[in-house]
Tab-separated table of C-alpha atoms in Angstrom:
chain	number	residue	atom	x	y	z
A	11	MET	CA	-29.678	-3.488	-9.616
A	12	ASP	CA	-31.254	-0.779	-11.789
A	13	VAL	CA	-32.282	1.112	-8.663
A	14	ILE	CA	-28.757	1.026	-7.262
A	15	ASP	CA	-27.212	1.979	-10.617
A	16	PHE	CA	-29.600	4.914	-10.959
A	17	LEU	CA	-28.942	6.204	-7.438
A	18	GLU	CA	-25.158	5.827	-7.752
A	19	GLY	CA	-25.247	7.557	-11.141
A	20	LEU	CA	-27.359	10.385	-9.750
A	21	LYS	CA	-24.978	10.854	-6.826
A	22	LEU	CA	-21.948	10.945	-9.119
A	23	THR	CA	-23.661	13.330	-11.538
A	24	LEU	CA	-24.639	15.748	-8.787
A	25	GLU	CA	-21.119	15.670	-7.322
A	26	HIS	CA	-19.598	16.531	-10.716
A	27	LEU	CA	-22.175	19.245	-11.343
A	28	LYS	CA	-21.475	20.815	-7.956
A	29	SER	CA	-17.759	20.794	-8.720
A	30	TYR	CA	-18.412	22.408	-12.116
A	31	VAL	CA	-20.705	25.073	-10.660
A	32	ASP	CA	-18.299	25.854	-7.798
A	33	GLY	CA	-15.414	26.238	-10.256
A	34	ASN	CA	-17.295	28.481	-12.692
A	35	THR	CA	-19.019	31.043	-10.492
A	36	THR	CA	-19.076	33.755	-13.169
A	37	ASP	CA	-20.448	31.522	-15.943
A	38	SER	CA	-24.148	32.145	-16.665
A	39	ARG	CA	-24.651	28.505	-17.671
A	40	ALA	CA	-23.199	27.381	-14.351
A	41	SER	CA	-25.699	29.636	-12.611
A	42	SER	CA	-28.533	28.087	-14.637
A	43	ILE	CA	-27.262	24.604	-13.796
A	44	SER	CA	-27.217	25.578	-10.125
A	45	ASP	CA	-30.862	26.664	-10.426
A	46	GLN	CA	-31.781	23.254	-11.853
A	47	ILE	CA	-29.879	21.468	-9.093
A	48	GLU	CA	-32.016	23.381	-6.588
A	49	LYS	CA	-35.127	22.005	-8.319
A	50	ILE	CA	-33.793	18.476	-7.845
A	51	LYS	CA	-33.293	18.954	-4.093
A	52	THR	CA	-37.002	18.898	-3.131
A	53	PRO	CA	-37.903	15.548	-4.732
A	54	PHE	CA	-34.587	14.095	-3.590
A	55	LYS	CA	-35.267	15.154	0.003
A	56	ALA	CA	-38.706	13.490	-0.150
A	57	PHE	CA	-37.037	10.299	-1.411
A	58	GLN	CA	-34.407	10.503	1.312
A	59	GLU	CA	-37.105	10.818	3.994
A	60	THR	CA	-38.764	7.655	2.668
A	61	VAL	CA	-35.498	5.740	2.853
A	62	GLU	CA	-34.783	7.029	6.356
A	63	LYS	CA	-38.013	5.400	7.605
A	64	TYR	CA	-36.290	2.056	7.161
A	65	GLU	CA	-32.921	3.024	8.626
A	66	LYS	CA	-33.646	1.780	12.158
A	67	SER	CA	-34.706	-1.667	11.012
A	68	LEU	CA	-32.095	-2.069	8.264
A	69	GLY	CA	-29.039	-0.419	9.774
A	70	GLU	CA	-26.230	-2.110	11.648
A	71	ALA	CA	-27.589	-0.811	14.950
A	72	SER	CA	-30.918	-2.534	14.388
A	73	THR	CA	-32.467	-3.985	17.508
A	74	ARG	CA	-34.726	-6.297	15.518
A	75	GLY	CA	-33.971	-9.947	15.059
A	76	ARG	CA	-32.321	-11.239	11.916
A	77	PHE	CA	-35.511	-12.686	10.421
A	78	GLU	CA	-37.469	-9.521	11.085
A	79	ARG	CA	-34.780	-7.542	9.226
A	80	VAL	CA	-34.968	-9.879	6.246
A	81	SER	CA	-38.707	-9.340	6.024
A	82	THR	CA	-38.314	-5.577	6.228
A	83	THR	CA	-35.484	-5.624	3.692
A	84	ILE	CA	-37.544	-7.554	1.173
A	85	LYS	CA	-40.523	-5.267	1.659
A	86	TRP	CA	-38.329	-2.210	1.282
A	87	ALA	CA	-36.484	-3.442	-1.788
A	88	LEU	CA	-39.439	-4.802	-3.710
A	89	LYS	CA	-42.293	-2.501	-2.860
A	90	GLU	CA	-41.457	0.839	-1.382
A	91	ILE	CA	-38.131	1.822	-2.806
A	92	SER	CA	-38.693	0.885	-6.440
A	93	GLY	CA	-41.846	3.001	-6.610
A	94	ASP	CA	-40.146	5.887	-4.867
A	95	VAL	CA	-37.170	5.708	-7.213
A	96	GLU	CA	-39.548	5.889	-10.182
A	97	LYS	CA	-41.209	8.963	-8.637
A	98	LEU	CA	-37.772	10.506	-8.152
A	99	LYS	CA	-36.815	9.797	-11.774
A	100	VAL	CA	-39.987	11.462	-13.051
A	101	ALA	CA	-39.586	14.439	-10.714
A	102	ILE	CA	-35.995	15.186	-11.744
A	103	MET	CA	-36.315	14.383	-15.443
A	104	GLN	CA	-36.963	17.955	-16.596
A	105	PRO	CA	-34.162	19.613	-14.581
A	106	ILE	CA	-31.733	16.914	-15.737
A	107	GLN	CA	-32.731	17.482	-19.374
A	108	ILE	CA	-32.190	21.218	-18.974
A	109	ILE	CA	-28.772	20.583	-17.408
A	110	ASN	CA	-27.861	18.292	-20.317
A	111	THR	CA	-28.872	20.996	-22.791
A	112	LEU	CA	-26.838	23.636	-20.958
A	113	LEU	CA	-23.789	21.383	-20.907
A	114	SER	CA	-24.227	20.661	-24.620
A	115	LEU	CA	-24.282	24.390	-25.333
A	116	GLN	CA	-21.014	24.672	-23.434
A	117	LEU	CA	-19.380	22.572	-26.155
A	118	LEU	CA	-20.517	24.843	-28.999
């Protein structure tokens, strides 16, 4: 559940940040936030590529049998994805902290 909560929270955060940046094109802090979002894209793309490896066997169009999918799902959920989510968290921690600081300065 923590993995899902983290990924949903990240998605929502990035959507709101994009909306903020798009609506404040002349704001220097928005430009700095946009720079940090760019830094998040590389580790996120690497994570996305890892997840896509499992798409054929986990998706609705899977040609594998039901029991084979269960095995792959368990492997994916318990081994691969949790480690990759931790790597993603570490990789985006600094840009997220900078974004938080910039947003805090906005309130001053």
